[in-house]
Tab-separated table of C-alpha atoms in Angstrom:
chain	number	residue	atom	x	y	z
A	15	MET	CA	2.636	-18.499	3.597
A	16	ARG	CA	2.591	-15.404	1.384
A	17	THR	CA	-0.921	-13.982	1.083
A	18	SER	CA	-0.351	-10.871	-1.001
A	19	LYS	CA	2.176	-9.767	-3.589
A	20	PRO	CA	3.611	-6.283	-3.089
A	21	SER	CA	2.291	-4.033	-5.845
A	22	VAL	CA	4.242	-1.576	-7.992
A	23	LEU	CA	2.727	1.148	-10.159
A	24	VAL	CA	4.896	1.535	-13.282
A	25	VAL	CA	4.418	4.915	-14.990
A	26	ASP	CA	6.134	5.462	-18.345
A	27	PRO	CA	4.901	6.717	-21.742
A	28	ASP	CA	7.095	4.143	-23.527
A	29	PRO	CA	5.228	0.788	-23.818
A	30	GLN	CA	8.504	-1.094	-24.289
A	31	VAL	CA	9.864	0.213	-21.002
A	32	ARG	CA	6.612	-0.673	-19.228
A	33	LYS	CA	6.683	-4.171	-20.726
A	34	MET	CA	10.311	-4.747	-19.716
A	35	LEU	CA	9.641	-3.607	-16.153
A	36	ALA	CA	6.388	-5.579	-15.924
A	37	VAL	CA	8.075	-8.825	-17.008
A	38	THR	CA	10.957	-8.422	-14.556
A	39	LEU	CA	8.777	-7.320	-11.639
A	40	SER	CA	6.252	-10.116	-12.214
A	41	ALA	CA	9.069	-12.675	-12.266
A	42	SER	CA	10.168	-11.293	-8.891
A	43	GLN	CA	6.679	-11.831	-7.423
A	44	PHE	CA	5.463	-8.246	-7.687
A	45	LYS	CA	1.971	-7.308	-8.809
A	46	VAL	CA	2.327	-4.733	-11.592
A	47	ILE	CA	-0.046	-1.853	-12.366
A	48	GLU	CA	0.732	0.168	-15.492
A	49	ALA	CA	0.054	3.804	-16.364
A	50	GLU	CA	1.042	5.876	-19.389
A	51	THR	CA	0.098	9.441	-18.410
A	52	ALA	CA	0.234	11.678	-15.341
A	53	PRO	CA	-3.558	11.787	-14.764
A	54	GLU	CA	-3.716	7.999	-15.082
A	55	ALA	CA	-0.829	7.637	-12.627
A	56	LEU	CA	-2.586	9.758	-10.010
A	57	ARG	CA	-5.912	7.979	-10.502
A	58	LEU	CA	-4.403	4.491	-10.175
A	59	ALA	CA	-2.254	5.492	-7.200
A	60	GLY	CA	-5.395	6.553	-5.335
A	61	LEU	CA	-7.438	3.574	-6.489
A	62	TYR	CA	-4.977	0.744	-5.828
A	63	GLN	CA	-2.765	2.207	-3.065
A	64	PRO	CA	0.358	0.440	-4.442
A	65	ASP	CA	3.369	-0.376	-2.303
A	66	ALA	CA	5.721	1.578	-4.578
A	67	MET	CA	5.841	3.605	-7.798
A	68	ILE	CA	8.412	3.632	-10.598
A	69	LEU	CA	7.892	6.956	-12.375
A	70	GLU	CA	9.308	8.438	-15.581
A	71	THR	CA	9.672	12.165	-14.992
A	72	ALA	CA	8.776	13.084	-18.604
A	73	LEU	CA	5.047	12.446	-19.000
A	74	THR	CA	2.211	13.725	-21.156
A	75	GLY	CA	-1.437	14.298	-20.384
A	76	GLU	CA	-3.953	16.971	-19.502
A	77	ALA	CA	-3.432	18.753	-16.232
A	78	ALA	CA	-6.333	18.494	-13.808
A	79	GLY	CA	-8.762	21.362	-14.462
A	80	GLY	CA	-6.986	22.411	-17.633
A	81	LYS	CA	-8.879	23.164	-20.840
A	82	GLN	CA	-5.987	22.299	-23.122
A	83	ALA	CA	-3.713	19.277	-23.038
A	84	ARG	CA	-0.184	20.105	-21.976
A	85	SER	CA	2.923	18.256	-20.938
A	86	VAL	CA	2.817	17.219	-17.288
A	87	ASN	CA	6.149	16.141	-15.864
A	88	GLY	CA	6.680	13.609	-13.152
A	89	LEU	CA	7.604	16.255	-10.609
A	90	GLU	CA	3.960	17.385	-10.561
A	91	VAL	CA	2.883	13.793	-9.979
A	92	ILE	CA	5.322	13.452	-7.086
A	93	ARG	CA	4.148	16.732	-5.545
A	94	ALA	CA	0.506	15.639	-5.800
A	95	ILE	CA	1.248	12.212	-4.294
A	96	ARG	CA	3.149	13.768	-1.389
A	97	GLN	CA	0.060	15.730	-0.359
A	98	TRP	CA	-1.588	12.549	0.878
A	99	SER	CA	0.842	9.608	0.794
A	100	ARG	CA	4.327	8.411	1.754
A	101	LEU	CA	4.295	6.025	-1.209
A	102	PRO	CA	7.922	5.150	-2.133
A	103	VAL	CA	8.728	6.701	-5.523
A	104	LEU	CA	11.651	5.675	-7.725
A	105	ALA	CA	12.124	8.353	-10.392
A	106	LEU	CA	13.368	7.478	-13.897
A	107	SER	CA	14.759	9.916	-16.440
A	108	GLU	CA	16.921	10.060	-19.553
A	109	SER	CA	18.491	13.125	-17.986
A	110	ASP	CA	21.303	12.563	-15.535
A	111	GLU	CA	21.916	16.258	-14.923
A	112	PRO	CA	22.658	16.879	-11.225
A	113	ASP	CA	20.117	19.725	-11.046
A	114	HIS	CA	17.345	17.446	-12.332
A	115	ILE	CA	18.230	14.651	-9.908
A	116	VAL	CA	18.335	17.070	-6.971
A	117	GLU	CA	14.964	18.560	-7.934
A	118	CYS	CA	13.352	15.102	-8.127
A	119	LEU	CA	14.614	14.236	-4.662
A	120	ARG	CA	13.553	17.598	-3.225
A	121	GLN	CA	10.034	17.174	-4.605
A	122	GLY	CA	9.703	13.866	-2.754
A	123	ALA	CA	11.198	11.061	-4.836
A	124	ASN	CA	12.873	8.439	-2.647
A	125	ASP	CA	15.504	7.523	-5.224
A	126	PHE	CA	16.555	8.202	-8.824
A	127	VAL	CA	17.777	6.008	-11.698
A	128	SER	CA	18.852	7.387	-15.070
A	129	LYS	CA	18.057	5.728	-18.402
A	130	PRO	CA	19.258	3.441	-19.814
A	131	PHE	CA	19.317	1.613	-16.503
A	132	ASN	CA	20.715	-1.658	-15.226
A	133	MET	CA	17.751	-3.815	-14.209
A	134	GLU	CA	19.551	-5.442	-11.275
A	135	ILE	CA	20.441	-2.034	-9.853
A	136	LEU	CA	16.874	-0.783	-10.295
A	137	MET	CA	15.449	-3.868	-8.562
A	138	ALA	CA	17.898	-3.514	-5.687
A	139	ARG	CA	16.940	0.144	-5.197
A	140	LEU	CA	13.242	-0.769	-5.292
A	141	GLU	CA	13.688	-3.484	-2.659
A	142	VAL	CA	15.618	-1.095	-0.398
A	143	MET	CA	12.838	1.495	-0.681
A	144	LEU	CA	10.198	-1.056	0.281
A	145	LEU	CA	12.231	-2.316	3.228
A	146	ASP	CA	12.880	1.249	4.416
A	147	ARG	CA	9.147	1.936	4.348
A	148	CYS	CA	8.416	-1.163	6.429
A	149	VAL	CA	11.019	-0.140	8.995
A	150	GLN	CA	9.682	3.432	9.168
A	151	GLU	CA	6.080	2.331	9.627
A	152	ALA	CA	6.605	-0.559	11.991
A	153	GLY	CA	9.981	-0.006	13.630
A	154	ASN	CA	10.781	-3.493	12.294
A	155	SER	CA	9.351	-5.910	9.749
A	156	GLU	CA	6.569	-7.202	12.017
A	157	LEU	CA	3.355	-5.842	13.515
A	158	HIS	CA	1.896	-7.426	16.649
A	159	CYS	CA	-1.497	-7.444	18.338
A	160	GLY	CA	-2.164	-10.136	20.895
A	161	ASP	CA	-1.435	-13.471	19.214
A	162	ILE	CA	-1.571	-11.926	15.722
A	163	VAL	CA	1.686	-11.258	13.882
A	164	VAL	CA	1.820	-9.531	10.482
A	165	ASN	CA	5.112	-9.768	8.602
A	166	LEU	CA	5.436	-6.739	6.310
A	167	THR	CA	8.403	-8.136	4.422
A	168	ARG	CA	6.822	-11.482	3.529
A	169	HIS	CA	3.275	-10.071	3.309
A	170	ASP	CA	1.843	-12.833	5.491
A	171	ALA	CA	0.209	-13.189	8.909
A	172	SER	CA	-0.129	-15.743	11.682
A	173	LEU	CA	-2.323	-16.345	14.722
A	174	ALA	CA	-0.775	-18.039	17.739
A	175	GLY	CA	2.044	-19.225	15.511
A	176	LYS	CA	-0.218	-20.729	12.843
A	177	PRO	CA	-0.399	-19.179	9.327
A	178	LEU	CA	-3.555	-17.237	8.533
A	179	GLU	CA	-5.133	-17.888	5.141
A	180	LEU	CA	-5.984	-14.330	4.111
A	181	SER	CA	-7.029	-12.832	0.816
A	182	PRO	CA	-4.963	-9.814	-0.343
A	183	ARG	CA	-7.729	-7.436	0.772
A	184	GLU	CA	-8.059	-9.148	4.184
A	185	TYR	CA	-4.289	-8.844	4.646
A	186	GLU	CA	-4.397	-5.118	3.806
A	187	LEU	CA	-7.303	-4.585	6.198
A	188	LEU	CA	-5.639	-6.467	9.050
A	189	SER	CA	-2.340	-4.618	8.522
A	190	TYR	CA	-4.146	-1.273	8.522
A	191	PHE	CA	-5.962	-2.080	11.765
A	192	ILE	CA	-2.778	-3.177	13.551
A	193	ARG	CA	-0.870	-0.098	12.353
A	194	ASN	CA	-3.626	1.966	13.963
A	195	LYS	CA	-4.145	-0.248	17.019
A	196	GLY	CA	-6.174	1.481	19.718
A	197	LYS	CA	-7.473	4.204	17.383
A	198	LEU	CA	-11.092	4.666	16.365
A	199	LEU	CA	-11.216	4.379	12.556
A	200	THR	CA	-14.342	5.659	10.843
A	201	HIS	CA	-16.043	3.751	8.030
A	202	ARG	CA	-15.143	6.535	5.614
A	203	GLN	CA	-11.526	6.628	6.739
A	204	ILE	CA	-11.047	2.885	6.237
A	205	LEU	CA	-12.807	2.805	2.871
A	206	LYS	CA	-10.934	5.827	1.533
A	207	THR	CA	-7.542	4.491	2.609
A	208	LEU	CA	-7.948	0.928	1.317
A	209	TRP	CA	-10.455	1.289	-1.530
A	210	GLY	CA	-10.133	4.928	-2.631
A	211	ASP	CA	-12.462	7.933	-2.809
A	212	ALA	CA	-14.983	6.175	-5.056
A	213	HIS	CA	-15.907	3.701	-2.273
A	214	THR	CA	-16.203	5.943	0.787
A	215	HIS	CA	-19.931	5.160	1.157
A	216	ASP	CA	-19.732	1.375	0.602
A	217	ARG	CA	-20.239	0.438	4.259
A	218	GLN	CA	-21.845	-2.906	3.471
A	219	TYR	CA	-18.799	-3.804	1.398
A	220	LEU	CA	-16.610	-3.084	4.444
A	221	ARG	CA	-18.889	-5.063	6.789
A	222	VAL	CA	-18.487	-8.155	4.609
A	223	TYR	CA	-14.688	-7.991	4.861
A	224	ILE	CA	-14.814	-7.308	8.605
A	225	MET	CA	-17.041	-10.374	9.069
A	226	GLN	CA	-14.693	-12.543	6.984
A	227	LEU	CA	-11.643	-11.330	8.903
A	228	ARG	CA	-13.296	-11.869	12.281
A	229	HIS	CA	-14.053	-15.485	11.389
A	230	LYS	CA	-10.329	-16.007	10.846
A	231	ILE	CA	-8.868	-14.187	13.873
A	232	GLU	CA	-11.535	-14.149	16.610
A	233	PRO	CA	-12.160	-17.063	19.016
A	234	ASP	CA	-15.844	-16.075	18.838
A	235	PRO	CA	-16.689	-13.823	15.843
A	236	GLN	CA	-19.998	-12.888	17.507
A	237	GLN	CA	-18.150	-11.500	20.541
A	238	PRO	CA	-14.957	-10.084	19.021
A	239	HIS	CA	-11.916	-9.283	21.123
A	240	TYR	CA	-9.714	-7.824	18.379
A	241	ILE	CA	-11.860	-5.786	15.989
A	242	ILE	CA	-14.399	-3.839	18.042
A	243	THR	CA	-17.442	-2.179	16.456
A	244	GLU	CA	-18.143	1.422	17.412
A	245	ALA	CA	-21.829	1.616	16.474
A	246	GLY	CA	-22.595	4.117	13.749
A	247	VAL	CA	-18.983	5.326	13.596
A	248	GLY	CA	-16.500	2.615	12.612
A	249	TYR	CA	-14.110	0.101	14.167
A	250	ARG	CA	-11.214	-0.063	16.606
A	251	MET	CA	-8.587	-2.772	16.993
A	252	ASP	CA	-7.822	-3.614	20.605
A	253	GLU	CA	-5.132	-5.633	22.314
A	254	PRO	CA	-7.194	-8.438	23.913
A	255	GLU	CA	-7.014	-9.071	27.636
A	256	PRO	CA	-4.876	-12.136	28.461
A	257	LEU	CA	-6.865	-15.191	29.450
A	258	PRO	CA	-6.682	-16.129	33.152
A	259	ASP	CA	-4.282	-18.908	34.079
A	260	LEU	CA	-6.671	-21.620	35.265
A	261	SER	CA	-3.788	-23.827	36.349
A	262	VAL	CA	-3.158	-21.562	39.334
A	263	ALA	CA	-5.080	-22.705	42.344
């Protein structure tokens, strides 16, 4: 059972282009986040941590720290994103000049589509980018920890072969823990990665989600085997010890 739609941040100053992409992406079971300017794109990318971005390279807006509004192109957005994220970026542009395409790719765009574009081709390129990211992060489309399996392609999870009923945020949290299995993750690190900089001190908020997730994956939530609390620091996901075979005399 699918528990979370993959999200796409659509960045374009043209409302008609955003609307066209939003309708098509929504019909293909994507969650769509829209932005019109470069500053808005960067803010929403940090806040929502989308699965991919479709970005027009010609944007407007005020550069961070600037006193006067000036044109900010998509290359600056890509450069800023690449300082902290491997977010797949599909660049859009009315220019199909080879130099412009090469520069977009060198700055960190994963792919490029020129306008006007064929929607089927754009969707195919987007799906390939998302699949490539899953393969790079997981080695395949699944993450495993004990009896827990997270399928990155379908965005669902199971425990001992039975589907887990997870909210989108619980799915993101579980996926993040399994990707970092065995590592100590601080409260701040988890909150910043999944909720953004504005929530790095919301420890109680994180505790609520940890409690909810434990009730769904732990045999005994009061004595967890998967998500281990490191008092005062954060959490660590462990591979649980196999249960003894009581059938052996």
